[in-house]
Short mmCIF file of C-alpha atoms in Angstrom, two decimals:
data_model
loop_
_atom_site.label_atom_id
_atom_site.label_comp_id
_atom_site.label_asym_id
_atom_site.label_seq_id
_atom_site.Cartn_x
_atom_site.Cartn_y
_atom_site.Cartn_z
CA MET M 222 123.26 85.56 104.34
CA LEU M 223 120.83 88.36 105.17
CA THR M 224 117.72 86.21 105.42
CA GLU M 225 119.55 83.77 107.70
CA THR M 226 120.58 86.68 109.92
CA LEU M 227 117.02 87.99 110.03
CA GLN M 228 115.75 84.53 110.96
CA ARG M 229 118.24 84.31 113.83
CA ILE M 230 117.07 87.70 115.06
CA ALA M 231 113.44 86.57 114.84
CA ASP M 232 114.21 83.37 116.74
CA SER M 233 115.97 85.33 119.48
CA ARG M 234 112.89 87.57 119.81
CA GLY M 235 110.36 84.76 120.01
CA GLY M 236 109.33 85.32 116.41
CA VAL M 237 108.47 88.99 116.95
CA LEU M 238 110.16 90.87 114.14
CA GLY M 239 109.11 93.88 112.12
CA VAL M 240 110.21 92.42 108.80
CA GLU M 241 109.58 88.96 107.40
CA PRO M 242 112.93 87.12 107.56
CA ARG M 243 112.46 85.81 104.01
CA LEU M 244 111.46 89.35 102.93
CA VAL M 245 109.12 88.01 100.22
CA ILE M 246 105.52 86.94 100.83
CA GLU M 247 102.34 86.03 99.03
CA PRO M 248 100.03 88.34 100.98
CA ASP M 249 96.77 87.13 102.44
CA GLU M 250 93.97 89.24 103.91
CA SER M 251 96.09 90.09 106.97
CA TRP M 252 98.43 92.21 104.82
CA THR M 253 97.80 95.69 103.40
CA PRO M 254 99.74 97.46 100.63
CA VAL M 255 101.88 100.26 102.03
CA ALA M 256 100.69 102.39 99.11
CA GLU M 257 97.31 102.54 100.87
CA LEU M 258 98.92 104.70 103.56
CA LEU M 259 99.46 107.37 100.93
CA ARG M 260 95.88 107.47 99.71
CA GLU M 261 94.57 110.93 100.55
CA PRO M 262 93.13 112.07 102.90
CA TYR M 263 95.41 109.57 104.68
CA GLU M 264 92.66 107.85 106.67
CA LEU M 265 94.54 104.57 107.15
CA LEU M 266 97.79 106.31 108.05
CA GLY M 267 95.85 108.51 110.44
CA ARG M 268 94.37 105.46 112.19
CA LEU M 269 97.81 103.96 112.71
CA VAL M 270 99.12 107.25 114.05
CA ASP M 271 96.11 107.63 116.36
CA ASP M 272 96.44 104.04 117.60
CA THR M 273 100.09 104.69 118.44
CA ALA M 274 99.19 107.93 120.21
CA ALA M 275 96.44 106.18 122.19
CA ARG M 276 98.80 103.37 123.20
CA TRP M 277 101.15 105.85 124.85
CA ASN M 278 98.55 108.46 125.85
CA ALA M 279 100.43 110.87 123.63
CA PRO M 280 99.50 113.88 121.48
CA ARG M 281 98.94 113.05 117.84
CA HIS M 282 102.25 114.49 116.61
CA VAL M 283 104.13 112.37 119.15
CA GLY M 284 102.18 109.29 118.08
CA ALA M 285 103.12 110.05 114.49
CA ALA M 286 106.83 110.34 115.36
CA LEU M 287 106.75 107.09 117.32
CA PHE M 288 104.89 105.25 114.56
CA TRP M 289 107.52 106.41 112.09
CA LYS M 290 110.33 105.40 114.41
CA THR M 291 108.99 101.84 114.30
CA TYR M 292 108.15 101.76 110.59
CA SER M 293 111.41 103.32 109.43
CA TYR M 294 113.47 101.00 111.61
CA TRP M 295 112.04 97.82 110.11
CA HIS M 296 112.14 99.16 106.56
CA THR M 297 115.75 100.32 106.88
CA LEU M 298 117.12 97.40 108.90
CA PRO M 299 117.45 94.85 106.05
CA MET M 300 119.26 97.36 103.84
CA ALA M 301 121.71 98.35 106.57
CA LEU M 302 122.43 94.74 107.48
CA GLY M 303 122.81 93.69 103.86
CA TRP M 304 125.27 96.51 103.26
CA ALA M 305 127.34 95.43 106.28
CA LEU M 306 127.15 91.68 105.73
CA ASP M 307 128.12 91.21 102.10
CA GLY M 308 127.23 94.41 100.28
CA ARG M 309 123.99 93.03 98.82
CA VAL M 310 121.14 95.44 99.54
CA PRO M 311 117.50 94.25 99.36
CA ILE M 312 115.22 96.81 97.72
CA MET M 313 111.52 96.66 98.58
CA ARG M 314 109.87 99.17 96.28
CA LEU M 315 106.92 101.09 97.64
CA ALA M 316 104.52 99.51 95.15
CA ASP M 317 105.65 96.02 96.20
CA THR M 318 105.72 96.51 99.98
CA TRP M 319 102.99 95.32 102.34
CA PHE M 320 102.50 95.67 106.08
CA LYS M 321 100.47 94.33 108.95
CA VAL M 322 100.11 95.40 112.56
CA SER M 323 102.10 93.03 114.76
CA GLY M 324 103.81 92.57 118.08
CA ALA M 325 106.73 94.51 116.62
CA GLY M 326 104.43 97.45 115.90
CA VAL M 327 104.29 96.73 112.21
CA THR M 328 105.78 93.94 110.13
CA LEU M 329 106.89 94.61 106.56
CA ALA M 330 107.43 92.34 103.57
CA ALA M 331 107.25 92.58 99.79
CA THR M 332 105.82 90.66 96.90
CA HIS M 333 109.08 91.25 95.05
CA VAL M 334 112.58 92.17 96.22
CA SER M 335 115.42 93.22 93.96
CA TRP M 336 119.05 93.17 95.03
CA ASP M 337 121.48 96.02 94.52
CA ALA M 338 124.71 97.21 96.09
CA GLY M 339 126.16 100.28 97.74
CA ALA M 340 124.95 103.39 99.52
CA ALA M 341 123.50 104.84 96.33
CA ALA M 342 121.00 101.99 96.17
CA ILE M 343 119.92 102.62 99.75
CA SER M 344 119.64 106.34 99.08
CA ARG M 345 117.37 105.72 96.09
CA ALA M 346 115.24 103.36 98.19
CA LEU M 347 114.83 105.95 100.94
CA GLU M 348 113.75 108.56 98.42
CA GLU M 349 111.33 106.22 96.65
CA SER M 350 109.85 104.37 99.63
CA GLN M 351 110.29 106.57 102.71
CA ARG M 352 110.14 110.18 101.56
CA PRO M 353 106.48 109.99 100.45
CA LEU M 354 105.53 108.67 103.90
CA VAL M 355 107.65 111.28 105.69
CA GLU M 356 105.89 114.00 103.72
CA ALA M 357 102.45 112.50 104.36
CA ILE M 358 103.08 112.25 108.10
CA GLY M 359 104.27 115.85 108.10
CA VAL M 360 101.00 116.94 106.50
CA LEU M 361 98.88 114.70 108.71
CA ALA M 362 100.40 115.40 112.10
CA LYS M 363 102.67 118.45 111.72
CA VAL M 364 105.91 116.65 112.56
CA GLY M 365 109.14 118.11 111.23
CA GLU M 366 110.93 116.11 108.55
CA ARG M 367 114.25 116.40 110.38
CA THR M 368 112.69 114.65 113.39
CA LEU M 369 111.41 111.83 111.18
CA TRP M 370 114.60 111.41 109.18
CA GLY M 371 116.48 111.22 112.47
CA SER M 372 114.70 107.93 113.12
CA THR M 373 115.78 106.63 109.72
CA ALA M 374 119.36 107.67 110.50
CA GLU M 375 119.20 105.77 113.77
CA ALA M 376 117.83 102.76 111.89
CA ILE M 377 121.18 102.77 110.06
CA ALA M 378 123.29 103.19 113.21
CA HIS M 379 121.53 100.85 115.61
CA PRO M 380 121.76 97.53 113.72
CA LEU M 381 125.37 98.24 112.75
CA THR M 382 126.30 98.64 116.42
CA SER M 383 124.05 96.00 117.98
CA ILE M 384 123.60 93.23 115.38
CA VAL M 385 126.31 93.27 112.70
CA PRO M 386 129.38 95.51 113.10
CA GLY M 387 129.52 98.14 110.38
CA ASP M 388 130.84 101.62 109.76
CA TYR M 389 127.51 103.37 110.12
CA MET M 390 129.05 106.83 110.00
CA ARG M 391 130.63 106.05 106.64
CA LEU M 392 127.31 104.76 105.35
CA LEU M 393 125.42 107.82 106.59
CA HIS M 394 128.01 110.09 105.00
CA GLU M 395 127.73 108.24 101.69
CA LEU M 396 123.94 108.42 101.87
CA GLY M 397 124.10 112.17 102.36
CA ARG M 398 121.04 114.25 103.03
CA PRO M 399 118.54 113.90 104.56
CA VAL M 400 120.11 111.39 107.00
CA ASP M 401 123.76 112.45 107.14
CA GLY M 402 124.57 114.66 110.12
CA LEU M 403 121.72 113.37 112.31
CA ILE M 404 123.83 110.89 114.31
CA GLU M 405 126.90 111.75 116.39
CA PRO M 406 129.34 109.05 117.56
CA VAL M 407 130.64 109.39 121.12
CA GLY M 408 133.13 106.70 122.09
CA ASP M 409 131.54 103.32 121.47
CA ASP M 410 128.07 104.84 121.52
CA TYR M 411 126.12 107.23 119.35
CA PHE M 412 123.55 109.91 119.99
CA ARG M 413 120.83 111.38 117.86
CA ARG M 414 120.90 115.04 116.97
CA THR M 415 117.10 115.06 116.75
CA CYS M 416 114.54 113.77 119.23
CA CYS M 417 112.13 110.92 118.45
CA LEU M 418 109.75 112.64 120.94
CA TRP M 419 109.55 109.63 123.28
CA ILE M 420 111.04 111.78 126.05
CA THR M 421 108.01 114.09 125.86
CA LEU M 422 105.79 111.37 127.35
CA PRO M 423 105.15 111.49 131.11
CA ASP M 424 107.13 109.22 133.42
CA VAL M 425 109.45 107.70 130.81
CA GLU M 426 113.21 107.32 130.71
CA PRO M 427 115.01 108.77 127.69
CA CYS M 428 116.20 106.40 124.98
CA GLY M 429 119.86 105.49 125.33
CA SER M 430 120.63 107.46 122.18
CA CYS M 431 118.48 110.47 123.09
CA CYS M 432 119.86 113.87 122.15
CA VAL M 433 119.16 115.11 125.69
CA LEU M 434 121.82 112.67 126.93
CA ARG M 435 124.42 113.72 124.41
CA PRO M 436 127.55 115.01 126.13
CA PRO M 437 128.22 118.69 125.46
CA GLY M 438 130.79 119.31 122.74
CA PRO M 439 133.96 121.33 123.27
CA ARG M 440 133.43 125.01 123.79
CA SER M 441 134.41 127.31 121.00
CA ALA M 442 137.52 129.37 121.65
#
């Protein structure tokens, strides 16, 4: 069910998708192991961050936050959709995950995917496959972890409001820290409680979920 949904999304986007719809690949020379991003002194990760910064004429820390916003979205999307569709969650372990630069920013796939169920499986996957990258980006570009995890939290909320209906707040609560508490529902919409830093660029409109657009809460008595 999940791979069919991903294929429909890819077809609707002209084939531009940040995750291979089948999830599993036999990588050729166009693919690079994600583990290479964690090889100190983070030269490859630094090039991707700098390329993102150059694309938007942004400072390096903003480029890092925007790169992570893209990467975390495509890594998280299949797990969120699987949870909402039928409860089967695809796990792409860090050691098995590959990436390539694409029209979607990056495209991810794995040489092996295991299937699990429930929020606990997603939580373990975030710890195993995203936390090392969050920490490396923090070292490389001095971006706060809360800012970066906010993008992962939005990668839970967005597909469950725009692609497959799902109780994203329940999932975030079950996932717990570091993503719980970073998204606030307001009516049929949601807002981030952290900024992805896009708004810091000159002459841009804020994202629809930007924390600067969040309505003020009730005043304390």
